[in-house]
XYZ file of C-alpha atoms in Angstrom:
548
model
C 42.048 -26.981 46.938
C 44.849 -29.402 47.353
C 46.382 -27.390 49.981
C 43.115 -26.869 52.282
C 42.771 -30.881 51.643
C 46.065 -31.419 52.968
C 45.294 -29.053 56.031
C 42.317 -30.522 57.185
C 43.587 -34.287 56.901
C 46.660 -33.179 58.836
C 44.425 -32.112 61.982
C 41.638 -34.931 60.781
C 40.943 -36.964 64.157
C 43.767 -35.330 65.883
C 43.156 -33.363 68.786
C 46.048 -33.645 70.605
C 47.709 -31.699 67.843
C 45.428 -29.036 67.971
C 45.626 -28.875 71.391
C 49.614 -29.000 71.359
C 49.483 -26.063 68.538
C 46.850 -23.964 70.778
C 49.423 -24.700 73.662
C 52.470 -23.261 71.565
C 50.437 -20.293 69.919
C 49.306 -18.930 73.541
C 52.941 -19.494 74.817
C 53.751 -16.987 72.110
C 50.854 -14.772 72.417
C 51.362 -14.046 75.893
C 55.532 -13.801 75.287
C 54.404 -10.654 72.859
C 51.796 -9.060 74.451
C 54.373 -8.939 77.693
C 56.758 -7.028 75.357
C 54.452 -4.237 74.739
C 53.165 -2.060 77.727
C 54.949 -3.487 80.700
C 57.595 -2.527 82.896
C 61.285 -4.194 82.649
C 60.821 -5.827 85.811
C 57.891 -7.720 84.770
C 59.074 -8.504 81.634
C 62.291 -10.084 83.254
C 60.611 -11.875 85.563
C 58.398 -13.587 83.262
C 60.594 -13.817 80.085
C 62.497 -17.026 81.110
C 58.944 -18.435 82.438
C 57.471 -17.756 79.013
C 60.567 -19.046 77.168
C 60.493 -22.136 78.990
C 56.975 -23.341 78.510
C 57.041 -22.189 74.847
C 60.032 -24.241 74.229
C 58.482 -26.916 76.189
C 55.270 -26.957 74.375
C 56.822 -26.876 71.023
C 59.108 -29.989 72.300
C 56.023 -32.187 73.483
C 54.143 -31.372 69.750
C 57.148 -32.202 68.115
C 56.942 -35.993 70.284
C 53.518 -36.852 70.098
C 52.818 -35.407 66.585
C 52.898 -39.140 65.224
C 52.893 -41.166 68.506
C 49.261 -41.568 70.022
C 51.173 -43.637 72.924
C 53.062 -40.649 74.308
C 50.223 -38.334 73.767
C 47.889 -40.586 75.686
C 50.456 -41.063 78.187
C 51.695 -37.457 78.730
C 48.285 -35.900 78.567
C 47.501 -35.662 82.311
C 50.855 -34.463 82.877
C 51.080 -31.543 80.121
C 47.252 -30.713 81.540
C 48.623 -30.649 85.007
C 51.159 -28.154 83.499
C 48.964 -25.714 81.449
C 46.579 -25.414 84.689
C 49.721 -24.377 87.108
C 51.149 -21.957 84.065
C 47.991 -20.081 83.586
C 47.469 -19.740 87.189
C 51.166 -18.127 87.436
C 50.654 -16.173 84.430
C 47.269 -14.708 85.363
C 48.365 -13.458 88.984
C 52.101 -12.630 87.939
C 51.688 -9.838 85.726
C 48.818 -7.305 86.971
C 47.737 -9.436 89.248
C 44.095 -9.854 90.742
C 42.992 -7.786 87.157
C 45.553 -9.575 84.996
C 43.805 -9.966 81.361
C 45.486 -13.332 80.697
C 42.441 -15.054 83.045
C 41.004 -15.931 79.910
C 43.612 -18.186 78.876
C 42.403 -20.854 81.687
C 39.912 -21.706 78.765
C 42.868 -24.173 77.141
C 42.833 -26.517 79.800
C 39.364 -26.377 80.039
C 38.967 -27.012 76.297
C 41.554 -29.530 76.429
C 39.725 -31.566 78.919
C 36.315 -31.116 77.091
C 38.259 -32.749 74.060
C 40.366 -35.473 75.249
C 38.005 -36.799 78.238
C 34.886 -36.614 79.770
C 32.512 -33.974 81.648
C 34.002 -35.667 84.499
C 37.587 -34.428 84.087
C 36.055 -31.041 83.106
C 34.482 -30.535 85.942
C 37.530 -31.386 88.281
C 39.919 -29.615 86.001
C 37.388 -26.606 86.321
C 36.964 -26.740 90.157
C 40.882 -26.823 90.339
C 41.260 -23.282 88.135
C 38.472 -21.530 90.009
C 39.501 -22.865 93.527
C 43.487 -21.532 92.351
C 42.022 -18.069 90.882
C 39.420 -17.844 94.272
C 43.026 -18.457 96.410
C 44.866 -15.824 94.359
C 42.635 -13.157 94.870
C 42.037 -13.497 98.399
C 45.805 -13.584 98.813
C 45.923 -10.107 96.761
C 42.603 -8.864 98.426
C 44.349 -6.661 100.915
C 46.735 -5.090 98.266
C 46.326 -1.389 97.280
C 43.596 -0.984 94.264
C 41.588 -4.540 94.610
C 38.073 -4.077 93.379
C 35.922 -6.919 95.225
C 33.294 -6.120 92.452
C 35.526 -6.593 89.034
C 36.864 -9.980 91.062
C 33.619 -12.042 91.449
C 32.664 -10.659 87.922
C 35.962 -12.791 86.520
C 35.464 -15.381 88.604
C 31.272 -15.473 87.821
C 32.315 -15.741 84.381
C 35.020 -18.550 84.922
C 31.608 -20.258 86.618
C 29.611 -20.214 83.442
C 32.137 -20.945 80.863
C 32.861 -23.755 83.377
C 29.081 -24.769 83.187
C 29.174 -24.547 79.511
C 32.008 -26.618 78.632
C 30.923 -29.414 80.910
C 27.425 -29.293 79.443
C 29.708 -29.641 75.859
C 31.761 -32.624 77.883
C 28.121 -34.205 79.013
C 26.476 -34.257 75.334
C 29.805 -34.624 72.598
C 29.473 -38.178 73.078
C 25.810 -38.231 71.783
C 26.783 -35.560 69.072
C 29.626 -37.157 67.631
C 29.138 -37.634 64.094
C 32.537 -38.326 61.537
C 30.368 -38.832 58.746
C 26.645 -38.986 57.643
C 24.607 -41.730 57.431
C 24.297 -41.213 53.344
C 27.839 -41.607 53.051
C 27.685 -45.389 54.058
C 23.932 -46.137 53.125
C 24.673 -45.649 49.282
C 27.418 -48.548 49.283
C 24.626 -51.568 49.436
C 25.023 -53.425 46.543
C 22.761 -56.418 45.857
C 24.597 -60.210 45.306
C 27.713 -58.652 47.003
C 29.763 -60.366 50.013
C 28.575 -58.174 53.298
C 31.798 -59.179 55.135
C 33.784 -57.439 52.161
C 31.559 -54.157 51.769
C 31.377 -53.536 55.289
C 35.207 -54.026 55.671
C 35.705 -51.876 52.531
C 33.510 -48.822 53.499
C 35.617 -49.040 56.795
C 38.956 -49.060 55.158
C 38.147 -46.666 52.397
C 36.675 -44.429 55.632
C 40.165 -44.620 57.949
C 42.453 -44.654 54.684
C 43.680 -48.344 56.223
C 45.802 -50.265 53.779
C 45.216 -53.586 55.532
C 42.063 -55.081 57.342
C 39.880 -57.333 58.736
C 36.415 -58.054 59.936
C 35.175 -61.283 61.787
C 31.788 -62.088 63.055
C 29.691 -64.675 64.506
C 25.970 -65.255 65.733
C 25.386 -63.544 68.817
C 26.120 -66.023 72.069
C 29.161 -67.472 70.145
C 32.571 -67.227 69.330
C 33.213 -64.788 66.412
C 35.161 -67.228 63.623
C 33.712 -66.022 60.082
C 35.905 -63.360 58.747
C 36.760 -61.630 55.728
C 40.412 -60.346 55.676
C 41.677 -57.433 52.813
C 45.537 -56.127 52.296
C 46.140 -53.917 49.448
C 43.450 -54.956 46.549
C 43.559 -58.415 47.423
C 40.716 -60.035 49.844
C 39.853 -63.568 51.081
C 37.702 -65.387 53.133
C 39.112 -66.971 56.171
C 38.109 -68.822 59.858
C 39.403 -67.677 62.805
C 41.229 -70.626 64.661
C 40.617 -68.997 68.170
C 39.518 -65.734 69.516
C 41.271 -62.701 68.724
C 40.437 -60.658 71.473
C 40.791 -61.369 75.100
C 37.479 -60.206 77.480
C 38.574 -56.496 78.824
C 35.438 -55.447 80.466
C 31.858 -56.179 80.025
C 30.551 -53.059 78.254
C 29.817 -53.099 74.848
C 32.073 -51.074 72.127
C 35.031 -51.657 73.238
C 38.099 -49.962 70.804
C 41.663 -50.689 71.302
C 44.565 -48.809 69.714
C 47.759 -51.427 69.296
C 51.441 -51.405 68.468
C 52.443 -55.319 68.676
C 56.161 -54.329 67.651
C 56.337 -52.460 71.055
C 53.796 -54.905 73.077
C 51.636 -52.049 73.800
C 48.080 -51.466 73.682
C 45.770 -48.567 74.622
C 41.828 -48.166 75.074
C 39.142 -45.879 76.802
C 37.496 -47.123 80.132
C 33.490 -45.920 80.109
C 34.167 -43.557 82.269
C 36.281 -41.627 79.880
C 39.717 -42.650 81.105
C 42.966 -43.856 79.210
C 43.774 -47.526 80.521
C 47.519 -48.497 79.136
C 47.756 -52.439 78.506
C 50.169 -54.795 77.441
C 49.152 -56.174 73.835
C 49.527 -59.912 75.284
C 46.652 -58.993 77.630
C 44.359 -57.646 74.991
C 45.203 -59.550 71.815
C 45.943 -63.268 70.918
C 49.346 -62.558 69.826
C 49.584 -66.071 67.640
C 46.190 -65.142 66.029
C 46.948 -61.563 65.582
C 50.456 -62.236 63.947
C 48.698 -64.932 61.332
C 46.389 -62.224 60.332
C 49.546 -59.762 59.837
C 48.185 -57.308 62.139
C 51.367 -54.721 63.148
C 49.984 -51.039 64.645
C 46.101 -50.443 64.234
C 42.765 -50.112 65.744
C 40.332 -52.946 67.042
C 36.768 -51.890 67.814
C 34.290 -54.316 68.686
C 31.055 -54.607 66.121
C 27.390 -55.251 67.714
C 24.224 -55.952 66.020
C 21.054 -57.664 66.770
C 21.938 -60.764 65.264
C 25.911 -60.637 65.340
C 29.145 -59.580 66.980
C 32.376 -59.543 66.071
C 35.252 -57.332 65.452
C 36.819 -54.910 63.153
C 40.670 -54.502 62.867
C 42.201 -52.083 60.663
C 45.858 -51.652 60.493
C 48.218 -49.880 58.512
C 46.344 -46.831 59.238
C 48.375 -43.389 58.340
C 48.699 -40.768 61.317
C 46.769 -42.933 63.736
C 45.498 -41.101 67.358
C 43.574 -41.314 70.312
C 40.680 -40.037 68.485
C 40.437 -43.249 66.534
C 38.886 -44.727 69.737
C 35.659 -42.740 69.308
C 36.226 -43.109 65.570
C 36.637 -46.645 65.603
C 33.269 -46.882 67.108
C 31.412 -44.777 64.618
C 33.010 -47.041 62.094
C 31.774 -50.088 64.088
C 28.223 -48.932 64.098
C 28.181 -47.950 60.372
C 29.935 -51.296 59.811
C 27.366 -52.615 61.907
C 24.529 -51.520 60.288
C 25.540 -52.127 56.772
C 25.569 -55.870 57.790
C 22.135 -55.718 59.290
C 21.008 -54.245 56.018
C 22.251 -56.680 53.824
C 20.679 -59.487 56.684
C 17.421 -57.462 56.080
C 17.514 -57.666 52.246
C 18.308 -61.448 52.531
C 15.766 -61.994 54.581
C 13.118 -59.868 52.544
C 14.572 -61.525 49.504
C 14.024 -65.056 51.352
C 10.384 -64.129 52.536
C 9.887 -62.978 48.467
C 11.001 -66.451 47.509
C 8.720 -67.950 49.935
C 5.699 -66.002 48.645
C 6.359 -66.440 45.410
C 6.520 -70.501 46.104
C 3.320 -69.957 47.832
C 1.992 -67.907 45.109
C 2.918 -70.524 43.024
C 1.932 -73.420 44.533
C -1.864 -71.948 44.784
C -1.670 -70.936 41.089
C -0.845 -74.658 40.021
C -3.393 -75.775 42.363
C -6.229 -73.677 41.118
C -5.480 -74.002 37.359
C -3.567 -76.972 36.503
C -4.382 -79.249 39.506
C -8.026 -78.418 39.130
C -7.793 -78.789 35.218
C -6.837 -82.463 35.609
C -9.203 -83.406 38.292
C -11.928 -82.014 35.577
C -10.001 -84.355 33.077
C -10.164 -87.255 35.366
C -13.814 -86.619 35.733
C -14.492 -86.701 31.852
C -12.092 -89.477 31.206
C -14.198 -91.888 34.075
C -17.233 -90.785 31.948
C -16.068 -91.754 28.698
C -14.906 -94.764 30.091
C -18.352 -95.575 31.392
C -19.494 -94.578 28.193
C -17.190 -97.058 26.076
C -17.931 -100.000 28.444
C -21.570 -99.912 27.787
C -20.877 -99.625 23.376
C -21.667 -95.898 23.181
C -19.162 -94.200 20.990
C -16.508 -92.111 22.300
C -14.770 -90.883 19.647
C -16.615 -87.255 19.814
C -15.887 -87.227 23.710
C -11.864 -87.776 23.192
C -12.189 -84.889 20.628
C -13.310 -82.840 23.365
C -11.174 -83.721 25.646
C -8.222 -83.081 23.432
C -9.626 -79.568 22.741
C -9.908 -78.762 26.223
C -6.371 -80.061 26.816
C -5.020 -78.127 23.999
C -7.231 -74.705 25.212
C -5.695 -75.593 28.892
C -1.803 -75.349 27.167
C -2.713 -71.735 26.025
C -4.050 -71.050 29.055
C -0.830 -71.950 30.888
C 0.899 -69.705 28.274
C -1.008 -66.758 28.493
C -1.053 -67.174 32.579
C 2.814 -66.969 32.360
C 2.859 -64.115 29.917
C 0.412 -61.930 32.207
C 2.889 -62.963 35.024
C 5.324 -60.894 33.252
C 3.298 -57.856 32.140
C 2.129 -55.135 34.209
C -1.178 -53.620 32.090
C -4.603 -53.169 33.092
C -7.905 -54.532 31.345
C -10.936 -52.891 30.913
C -13.968 -54.041 33.063
C -15.279 -55.306 29.392
C -12.412 -57.298 28.132
C -12.082 -58.971 32.017
C -15.938 -59.939 31.759
C -15.480 -61.518 28.188
C -11.843 -63.456 29.727
C -13.916 -65.015 32.657
C -17.073 -65.602 29.915
C -14.520 -67.977 28.346
C -12.923 -69.477 30.844
C -16.495 -70.383 32.681
C -17.740 -72.099 29.501
C -14.314 -74.156 29.480
C -14.899 -74.951 32.836
C -18.815 -75.971 32.131
C -17.168 -78.312 29.326
C -14.688 -79.184 31.464
C -17.169 -80.542 34.217
C -20.152 -80.955 32.524
C -22.280 -78.276 33.970
C -23.875 -74.754 33.183
C -21.570 -72.198 34.260
C -22.875 -68.652 33.125
C -21.266 -64.948 34.118
C -23.349 -61.761 34.370
C -21.405 -58.538 35.139
C -22.507 -54.876 36.489
C -21.106 -51.998 38.025
C -18.285 -48.967 36.726
C -16.170 -49.076 33.964
C -13.009 -49.402 35.536
C -9.740 -50.803 34.824
C -8.461 -53.938 36.492
C -4.907 -54.812 37.117
C -3.466 -58.076 35.330
C -2.826 -59.610 38.407
C -6.225 -58.727 40.217
C -7.528 -60.703 36.728
C -5.115 -63.574 37.507
C -6.645 -64.006 40.728
C -10.342 -64.015 39.736
C -9.662 -66.641 36.935
C -8.054 -68.829 39.729
C -10.780 -68.205 42.479
C -13.512 -69.015 39.970
C -11.518 -72.133 38.983
C -11.492 -73.510 42.540
C -14.713 -72.241 43.342
C -16.648 -74.120 40.169
C -14.266 -77.483 41.012
C -15.101 -77.424 44.953
C -18.826 -76.774 43.666
C -19.028 -80.029 41.492
C -16.671 -82.513 43.718
C -17.945 -81.519 47.096
C -21.062 -80.438 46.132
C -22.338 -82.102 42.890
C -23.693 -79.285 41.079
C -24.792 -79.264 37.998
C -25.421 -75.350 37.615
C -23.135 -72.374 38.597
C -23.832 -68.637 38.402
C -21.063 -66.425 38.557
C -22.005 -62.875 38.984
C -18.847 -59.847 39.059
C -19.277 -56.477 40.044
C -17.960 -53.111 40.636
C -18.141 -50.409 43.124
C -16.362 -48.622 45.693
C -13.001 -49.466 44.813
C -13.351 -53.378 45.479
C -14.488 -56.106 42.620
C -16.799 -58.491 44.170
C -17.407 -62.072 42.956
C -20.139 -63.995 43.559
C -20.516 -67.684 42.808
C -23.541 -69.643 43.481
C -24.546 -73.256 42.904
C -27.092 -75.657 43.039
C -25.506 -78.176 44.563
C -26.098 -80.155 47.681
C -24.795 -77.704 50.302
C -23.745 -78.326 53.479
C -24.920 -77.476 57.200
C -22.652 -75.143 59.219
C -20.236 -76.791 61.598
C -19.853 -74.638 65.404
C -21.758 -72.061 63.566
C -20.257 -71.039 60.297
C -19.136 -73.487 57.370
C -15.388 -74.384 56.996
C -13.931 -71.893 54.195
C -11.794 -73.597 51.339
C -8.118 -73.095 52.292
C -7.351 -72.314 48.927
C -9.650 -69.936 48.153
C -9.165 -68.359 51.443
C -5.529 -68.270 50.925
C -5.253 -66.453 47.732
C -7.860 -63.549 49.120
C -5.956 -63.050 52.162
C -2.993 -62.590 49.941
C -4.871 -59.811 48.045
C -6.179 -58.363 51.186
C -10.015 -58.896 50.385
C -12.559 -60.838 52.457
C -14.357 -63.810 52.031
C -18.000 -64.794 52.965
C -19.424 -68.791 52.598
C -23.083 -68.871 52.801
C -24.133 -72.336 52.734
C -27.523 -74.601 53.162
C -28.676 -77.814 51.773
C -29.659 -77.254 48.214
C -27.224 -74.162 47.710
C -23.941 -72.890 48.355
C -22.921 -69.081 47.680
C -19.389 -67.679 48.154
C -18.732 -64.248 47.985
C -15.558 -62.431 47.789
C -14.214 -58.846 47.820
C -10.902 -57.824 46.638
C -9.573 -54.039 46.783
C -8.524 -52.728 43.868
C -5.498 -51.037 44.931
C -3.020 -52.872 46.224
C -4.057 -56.199 43.881
C -0.340 -57.162 42.916
C 0.631 -57.618 46.306
């Protein structure tokens, strides 16, 4: 297993090595095949040629094995040599009927893997022209069969179309790792830059790295640097990368000691640069950059650069691999930003919910207490005994204290109440509200026996508090009838009072904002019917989703 892992690592992200070995193996195969079944004249004619090609292939593989710069520099030259050699081999042994015609596939595959569909199409065009020209030159010889010649030409053309299609679609199908490999690394409470950079370094086996980002439209300056097991935040004094081209997704290999850099243009061609043309050398030396990969990161809210260095076996394939890493790191940053936005939204909703609960419970109770205190004050001024009223007010304060404790405990639980239990709690609350506001308040219930979520029960209690307070303070009501029913997956609460009521304004009465907010949060509906002498509040809340 270890040998297989080592072999996989040897060729992973190294298409240049695969092409070099393929070239060498084909040269040896050609030599071995020609050793058998050929005349001495044919063998003497091709032997030096094949030996020279094999030696040249081995030499090229040796000098480019760990040198991405030479691999890119010599790619076009060796590609041309491959086309010339296989054309010569195909027509040197047995002319137009040579079995080596299929060896044209190596230059075609090399173009498809190294570059884009354009280079693949150009290579195919040159090879087809060479094949046709060679065939026409041999067409007058003895034994020439046009049918077989056309068939082989058609095979070469079809193979060309398939490889061009591969070249067109490989950029969209390229996947160096699965999404699950980076989605699982998201952890709450960690530095997003550190986590994203750590993931990129593990995927590329880089010993050092830096991630520098900034808001869209601004210079990337907020960064995190890791070298070995240590990491630190930093602020970039100036831009690390100089503008190269307008397209997003820039990827760059660099070697600062040699003063060179390599990128791939959107058309697929390599672009050879001086390191100083692409990178601010002072900033790079300050960060400790040596030889590595630099790739642009772009998200919906941020942009910046991912820099990896001290990468073992760096190759030109890392230009594409780096773009994949940048997409994954950018997605991680976006995921962290989304989680932060969700947490911020949850905090806002929690604050609003607490504000509503405080308003509908504590504030309304204090308003009712002030109402009672004012009545007690007037009674004391007239000489009446107020000790019993003060004792009653003290009892209400103690009960409210217990109510608040119960409210906090209920929020920590995720249980359900039976309808009878929920109605009993509402009747206790209605009695307390009646004492608090000096009114008659009664609760009646009907409907299905279904469990009531605790969050919904708390909403019903707070809605009742607010509705009673509004009826007394704004309508002057002294009697309130509360109805509770369950039907069709909804809990329906009606609060009718005998207050002064009010005439509709602009066609409909204004809905109290505190009632409206709580009902909307619970995904319910609110209707207010009011006329001089009465007001009826009708509220419907769904049983499902009551914890929202």
